[in-house]
């Protein structure tokens, strides 16, 4: 069930062309059964998203989802996922136009039968640039901020954006571990270049710094790669699937 409208704006996820940003709500329910060599279990999940504009062009979106397997009248291997995303209005800053982006992402696994804890590392949804941290738990909280300066430079159709970002995250054994667990941080910045006339994705040069690196973890300090346009996937309908726990 969905009700969506679109508002035209620019300099959100692209570099100058007019963009259609969705707002409204999306609600879905998924049900089915999963068979394995050990037992068969029915599965059910519910997903609700809402997004709207505030002020001149500020945007706020929220998503909540819960999914459970069931066996012998009891919920098993449950997942709770909560996400809040926002960006500010477009503001002038020197020769640039600026926006700030914010994301809060929380996930919690309950009544888990297996030792399948979620990790605070890439590429499993953890902190940018950190891998093999050994930090795992039944819940994880990631707080992210990114400030983007859209430049007015145009070089043969190539447009540029400068950015800086900061992430904070933790993983712990309980649903409320974010109150007392240790937080780790990732700081970064760089630039993106994109040509709307070409079919290629944007390219990004990113530098990263981690004030504290967990013992034995791997930490990247720079990365150059093709990146998809950043989006808040709150109002995008998807095929029926099991709620992700990673």
mmCIF file of C-alpha atoms in Angstrom:
data_model
loop_
_atom_site.group_PDB
_atom_site.id
_atom_site.type_symbol
_atom_site.label_atom_id
_atom_site.label_comp_id
_atom_site.label_asym_id
_atom_site.label_seq_id
_atom_site.Cartn_x
_atom_site.Cartn_y
_atom_site.Cartn_z
ATOM 1 C CA UNK A 1 0.000 0.000 0.000
ATOM 2 C CA UNK A 2 1.548 3.285 -1.050
ATOM 3 C CA UNK A 3 0.674 6.898 -1.682
ATOM 4 C CA UNK A 4 3.484 8.895 -3.261
ATOM 5 C CA UNK A 5 3.869 12.315 -4.777
ATOM 6 C CA UNK A 6 6.974 13.962 -6.192
ATOM 7 C CA UNK A 7 8.449 17.384 -5.684
ATOM 8 C CA UNK A 8 10.889 18.936 -8.112
ATOM 9 C CA UNK A 9 14.134 20.220 -6.643
ATOM 10 C CA UNK A 10 17.839 20.175 -7.437
ATOM 11 C CA UNK A 11 21.249 19.669 -5.883
ATOM 12 C CA UNK A 12 20.171 16.836 -3.646
ATOM 13 C CA UNK A 13 21.492 13.584 -5.087
ATOM 14 C CA UNK A 14 22.641 14.899 -8.467
ATOM 15 C CA UNK A 15 24.709 17.891 -9.525
ATOM 16 C CA UNK A 16 22.388 20.479 -10.956
ATOM 17 C CA UNK A 17 19.641 18.822 -13.007
ATOM 18 C CA UNK A 18 16.044 18.840 -11.816
ATOM 19 C CA UNK A 19 15.248 15.896 -9.514
ATOM 20 C CA UNK A 20 11.919 14.334 -8.542
ATOM 21 C CA UNK A 21 12.016 13.578 -4.810
ATOM 22 C CA UNK A 22 9.223 11.297 -3.502
ATOM 23 C CA UNK A 23 7.168 11.986 -0.395
ATOM 24 C CA UNK A 24 4.220 10.182 1.140
ATOM 25 C CA UNK A 25 3.998 6.761 2.765
ATOM 26 C CA UNK A 26 4.598 3.120 1.955
ATOM 27 C CA UNK A 27 3.256 0.169 3.948
ATOM 28 C CA UNK A 28 3.841 -3.485 3.162
ATOM 29 C CA UNK A 29 3.291 -6.889 4.748
ATOM 30 C CA UNK A 30 5.209 -9.987 3.696
ATOM 31 C CA UNK A 31 4.387 -13.595 4.550
ATOM 32 C CA UNK A 32 5.638 -17.002 3.523
ATOM 33 C CA UNK A 33 7.317 -20.187 4.647
ATOM 34 C CA UNK A 34 10.951 -21.283 4.744
ATOM 35 C CA UNK A 35 11.985 -24.929 4.582
ATOM 36 C CA UNK A 36 15.323 -26.282 5.795
ATOM 37 C CA UNK A 37 16.831 -29.676 6.607
ATOM 38 C CA UNK A 38 16.020 -29.112 10.297
ATOM 39 C CA UNK A 39 12.488 -27.659 10.348
ATOM 40 C CA UNK A 40 9.926 -25.621 8.418
ATOM 41 C CA UNK A 41 8.913 -22.195 9.682
ATOM 42 C CA UNK A 42 6.411 -19.573 8.539
ATOM 43 C CA UNK A 43 7.715 -16.030 8.224
ATOM 44 C CA UNK A 44 6.000 -12.649 8.457
ATOM 45 C CA UNK A 45 7.192 -9.040 8.368
ATOM 46 C CA UNK A 46 5.742 -5.531 8.296
ATOM 47 C CA UNK A 47 7.395 -2.424 6.865
ATOM 48 C CA UNK A 48 6.242 1.207 7.141
ATOM 49 C CA UNK A 49 7.924 4.292 5.624
ATOM 50 C CA UNK A 50 6.976 7.962 5.659
ATOM 51 C CA UNK A 51 8.607 11.040 4.092
ATOM 52 C CA UNK A 52 7.676 14.694 3.752
ATOM 53 C CA UNK A 53 9.112 18.151 3.112
ATOM 54 C CA UNK A 54 9.452 20.846 5.756
ATOM 55 C CA UNK A 55 10.200 24.530 5.360
ATOM 56 C CA UNK A 56 11.405 25.615 1.925
ATOM 57 C CA UNK A 57 12.991 22.303 0.864
ATOM 58 C CA UNK A 58 14.140 20.394 3.971
ATOM 59 C CA UNK A 59 13.252 16.701 3.909
ATOM 60 C CA UNK A 60 12.610 14.100 6.596
ATOM 61 C CA UNK A 61 12.033 10.377 6.072
ATOM 62 C CA UNK A 62 11.553 7.509 8.504
ATOM 63 C CA UNK A 63 11.285 3.761 8.160
ATOM 64 C CA UNK A 64 10.419 1.021 10.652
ATOM 65 C CA UNK A 65 10.350 -2.705 9.906
ATOM 66 C CA UNK A 66 9.987 -5.879 11.948
ATOM 67 C CA UNK A 67 10.210 -9.501 10.823
ATOM 68 C CA UNK A 68 9.879 -12.866 12.591
ATOM 69 C CA UNK A 69 9.984 -16.578 11.946
ATOM 70 C CA UNK A 70 7.496 -18.643 13.944
ATOM 71 C CA UNK A 71 7.746 -22.153 15.384
ATOM 72 C CA UNK A 72 5.602 -23.849 18.010
ATOM 73 C CA UNK A 73 3.705 -20.612 18.598
ATOM 74 C CA UNK A 74 6.878 -18.649 19.375
ATOM 75 C CA UNK A 75 8.641 -15.881 17.429
ATOM 76 C CA UNK A 76 12.223 -16.731 16.474
ATOM 77 C CA UNK A 77 15.142 -15.045 14.701
ATOM 78 C CA UNK A 78 13.406 -11.682 14.869
ATOM 79 C CA UNK A 79 14.745 -8.450 13.385
ATOM 80 C CA UNK A 80 13.822 -4.864 14.208
ATOM 81 C CA UNK A 81 15.112 -2.142 11.890
ATOM 82 C CA UNK A 82 14.621 1.623 12.409
ATOM 83 C CA UNK A 83 16.030 4.320 10.128
ATOM 84 C CA UNK A 84 15.677 8.097 10.155
ATOM 85 C CA UNK A 85 17.076 10.227 7.334
ATOM 86 C CA UNK A 86 16.976 13.957 6.639
ATOM 87 C CA UNK A 87 18.559 16.706 4.619
ATOM 88 C CA UNK A 88 18.439 20.459 5.049
ATOM 89 C CA UNK A 89 17.327 23.165 2.660
ATOM 90 C CA UNK A 90 19.804 24.351 0.049
ATOM 91 C CA UNK A 91 21.803 27.262 1.454
ATOM 92 C CA UNK A 92 24.334 29.605 -0.169
ATOM 93 C CA UNK A 93 27.912 29.288 1.115
ATOM 94 C CA UNK A 94 30.496 31.513 -0.584
ATOM 95 C CA UNK A 95 30.506 30.431 -4.251
ATOM 96 C CA UNK A 96 28.849 27.139 -3.361
ATOM 97 C CA UNK A 97 25.409 25.831 -2.484
ATOM 98 C CA UNK A 98 25.357 23.641 0.612
ATOM 99 C CA UNK A 99 23.232 20.874 2.120
ATOM 100 C CA UNK A 100 23.609 18.720 5.220
ATOM 101 C CA UNK A 101 22.519 15.080 5.271
ATOM 102 C CA UNK A 102 21.784 13.011 8.403
ATOM 103 C CA UNK A 103 21.050 9.307 8.877
ATOM 104 C CA UNK A 104 20.367 7.341 12.073
ATOM 105 C CA UNK A 105 20.312 3.580 11.514
ATOM 106 C CA UNK A 106 19.405 1.090 14.268
ATOM 107 C CA UNK A 107 19.036 -2.684 13.989
ATOM 108 C CA UNK A 108 18.297 -5.255 16.695
ATOM 109 C CA UNK A 109 18.050 -9.029 16.522
ATOM 110 C CA UNK A 110 15.966 -10.789 19.164
ATOM 111 C CA UNK A 111 15.210 -14.428 19.964
ATOM 112 C CA UNK A 112 18.090 -15.391 17.689
ATOM 113 C CA UNK A 113 18.755 -19.135 17.587
ATOM 114 C CA UNK A 114 22.177 -18.938 15.982
ATOM 115 C CA UNK A 115 25.365 -16.980 16.698
ATOM 116 C CA UNK A 116 24.813 -14.596 13.820
ATOM 117 C CA UNK A 117 25.632 -11.279 15.446
ATOM 118 C CA UNK A 118 25.832 -8.114 13.353
ATOM 119 C CA UNK A 119 29.225 -6.458 12.976
ATOM 120 C CA UNK A 120 30.539 -2.918 13.166
ATOM 121 C CA UNK A 121 32.491 -3.065 9.918
ATOM 122 C CA UNK A 122 32.321 -2.768 6.148
ATOM 123 C CA UNK A 123 30.813 -4.140 3.994
ATOM 124 C CA UNK A 124 28.199 -5.281 6.510
ATOM 125 C CA UNK A 125 26.664 -1.883 7.176
ATOM 126 C CA UNK A 126 29.180 -0.631 9.728
ATOM 127 C CA UNK A 127 31.607 2.271 9.908
ATOM 128 C CA UNK A 128 33.095 3.624 6.705
ATOM 129 C CA UNK A 129 36.620 2.352 6.067
ATOM 130 C CA UNK A 130 36.800 -0.159 8.941
ATOM 131 C CA UNK A 131 36.853 -3.935 8.436
ATOM 132 C CA UNK A 132 37.696 -7.020 10.518
ATOM 133 C CA UNK A 133 36.947 -5.109 13.708
ATOM 134 C CA UNK A 134 35.801 -8.131 15.698
ATOM 135 C CA UNK A 135 33.118 -5.898 17.242
ATOM 136 C CA UNK A 136 29.760 -7.672 17.084
ATOM 137 C CA UNK A 137 26.468 -7.774 18.919
ATOM 138 C CA UNK A 138 22.727 -8.280 18.706
ATOM 139 C CA UNK A 139 22.145 -4.570 18.134
ATOM 140 C CA UNK A 140 23.965 -1.829 16.243
ATOM 141 C CA UNK A 141 23.527 1.928 16.039
ATOM 142 C CA UNK A 142 25.157 4.103 13.351
ATOM 143 C CA UNK A 143 24.932 7.918 13.348
ATOM 144 C CA UNK A 144 26.009 9.608 10.107
ATOM 145 C CA UNK A 145 26.404 13.203 8.946
ATOM 146 C CA UNK A 146 27.572 14.543 5.607
ATOM 147 C CA UNK A 147 27.942 18.148 4.486
ATOM 148 C CA UNK A 148 28.049 18.750 0.734
ATOM 149 C CA UNK A 149 29.166 21.869 -1.145
ATOM 150 C CA UNK A 150 27.898 21.909 -4.719
ATOM 151 C CA UNK A 151 30.347 23.918 -6.812
ATOM 152 C CA UNK A 152 29.345 26.065 -9.778
ATOM 153 C CA UNK A 153 32.330 24.795 -11.788
ATOM 154 C CA UNK A 154 31.460 23.272 -15.157
ATOM 155 C CA UNK A 155 34.286 21.707 -17.118
ATOM 156 C CA UNK A 156 33.015 20.187 -20.398
ATOM 157 C CA UNK A 157 29.854 19.079 -18.634
ATOM 158 C CA UNK A 158 31.621 17.723 -15.551
ATOM 159 C CA UNK A 159 30.221 19.053 -12.269
ATOM 160 C CA UNK A 160 31.908 18.887 -8.890
ATOM 161 C CA UNK A 161 30.873 18.591 -5.249
ATOM 162 C CA UNK A 162 33.047 18.789 -2.138
ATOM 163 C CA UNK A 163 32.025 16.916 0.991
ATOM 164 C CA UNK A 164 33.023 16.154 4.559
ATOM 165 C CA UNK A 165 31.472 13.474 6.744
ATOM 166 C CA UNK A 166 31.490 11.907 10.186
ATOM 167 C CA UNK A 167 30.131 8.575 11.448
ATOM 168 C CA UNK A 168 29.793 7.200 14.968
ATOM 169 C CA UNK A 169 28.800 3.626 15.700
ATOM 170 C CA UNK A 170 28.652 0.840 18.241
ATOM 171 C CA UNK A 171 27.448 -2.747 18.550
ATOM 172 C CA UNK A 172 26.349 -4.484 21.734
ATOM 173 C CA UNK A 173 24.539 -7.511 23.201
ATOM 174 C CA UNK A 174 21.259 -5.844 24.278
ATOM 175 C CA UNK A 175 18.611 -3.656 22.646
ATOM 176 C CA UNK A 176 19.743 -0.693 24.789
ATOM 177 C CA UNK A 177 23.491 -1.246 24.476
ATOM 178 C CA UNK A 178 23.829 2.114 22.725
ATOM 179 C CA UNK A 179 23.570 3.748 26.186
ATOM 180 C CA UNK A 180 26.735 2.184 27.586
ATOM 181 C CA UNK A 181 28.750 0.617 24.725
ATOM 182 C CA UNK A 182 31.944 2.189 23.390
ATOM 183 C CA UNK A 183 31.526 4.267 20.233
ATOM 184 C CA UNK A 184 33.988 4.288 17.361
ATOM 185 C CA UNK A 185 34.331 7.111 14.872
ATOM 186 C CA UNK A 186 35.118 7.645 11.206
ATOM 187 C CA UNK A 187 35.914 11.109 9.801
ATOM 188 C CA UNK A 188 36.312 11.884 6.127
ATOM 189 C CA UNK A 189 36.130 14.245 3.213
ATOM 190 C CA UNK A 190 36.863 14.565 -0.476
ATOM 191 C CA UNK A 191 35.170 15.399 -3.739
ATOM 192 C CA UNK A 192 32.821 13.857 -6.301
ATOM 193 C CA UNK A 193 32.682 14.492 -10.025
ATOM 194 C CA UNK A 194 29.837 13.626 -12.357
ATOM 195 C CA UNK A 195 28.681 14.366 -15.881
ATOM 196 C CA UNK A 196 24.905 14.191 -16.299
ATOM 197 C CA UNK A 197 25.341 13.768 -20.068
ATOM 198 C CA UNK A 198 27.195 10.477 -19.638
ATOM 199 C CA UNK A 199 25.880 7.117 -18.461
ATOM 200 C CA UNK A 200 28.679 6.650 -15.929
ATOM 201 C CA UNK A 201 28.146 6.903 -12.195
ATOM 202 C CA UNK A 202 29.769 9.665 -10.202
ATOM 203 C CA UNK A 203 33.392 9.167 -9.174
ATOM 204 C CA UNK A 204 34.542 9.905 -5.680
ATOM 205 C CA UNK A 205 37.890 10.491 -4.012
ATOM 206 C CA UNK A 206 37.461 10.018 -0.257
ATOM 207 C CA UNK A 207 39.990 10.418 2.547
ATOM 208 C CA UNK A 208 39.229 8.820 5.921
ATOM 209 C CA UNK A 209 40.578 9.031 9.460
ATOM 210 C CA UNK A 210 39.696 6.812 12.420
ATOM 211 C CA UNK A 211 40.716 8.302 15.799
ATOM 212 C CA UNK A 212 40.660 4.848 17.434
ATOM 213 C CA UNK A 213 41.138 1.629 15.462
ATOM 214 C CA UNK A 214 40.100 -1.606 17.223
ATOM 215 C CA UNK A 215 42.985 -4.019 17.767
ATOM 216 C CA UNK A 216 43.440 -6.264 14.732
ATOM 217 C CA UNK A 217 41.094 -4.217 12.530
ATOM 218 C CA UNK A 218 41.919 -2.947 9.048
ATOM 219 C CA UNK A 219 41.461 0.774 8.406
ATOM 220 C CA UNK A 220 41.378 2.413 4.977
ATOM 221 C CA UNK A 221 42.608 5.987 4.736
ATOM 222 C CA UNK A 222 41.613 6.772 1.164
ATOM 223 C CA UNK A 223 39.439 5.388 -1.623
ATOM 224 C CA UNK A 224 38.759 6.283 -5.259
ATOM 225 C CA UNK A 225 35.784 4.566 -6.841
ATOM 226 C CA UNK A 226 32.607 4.900 -8.841
ATOM 227 C CA UNK A 227 29.650 5.566 -6.590
ATOM 228 C CA UNK A 228 25.918 5.540 -7.141
ATOM 229 C CA UNK A 229 23.955 8.647 -6.274
ATOM 230 C CA UNK A 230 23.167 8.654 -2.570
ATOM 231 C CA UNK A 231 19.476 8.064 -1.934
ATOM 232 C CA UNK A 232 17.104 7.495 0.929
ATOM 233 C CA UNK A 233 15.380 4.244 -0.178
ATOM 234 C CA UNK A 234 12.391 4.748 2.107
ATOM 235 C CA UNK A 235 9.627 4.942 -0.496
ATOM 236 C CA UNK A 236 10.957 2.498 -3.079
ATOM 237 C CA UNK A 237 8.759 -0.628 -3.403
ATOM 238 C CA UNK A 238 10.733 -3.883 -3.507
ATOM 239 C CA UNK A 239 9.990 -7.525 -4.200
ATOM 240 C CA UNK A 240 8.926 -9.632 -1.181
ATOM 241 C CA UNK A 241 11.970 -10.666 0.852
ATOM 242 C CA UNK A 242 13.186 -11.531 4.341
ATOM 243 C CA UNK A 243 14.144 -8.463 6.363
ATOM 244 C CA UNK A 244 17.917 -8.102 6.260
ATOM 245 C CA UNK A 245 19.906 -8.688 9.474
ATOM 246 C CA UNK A 246 23.417 -7.455 8.734
#
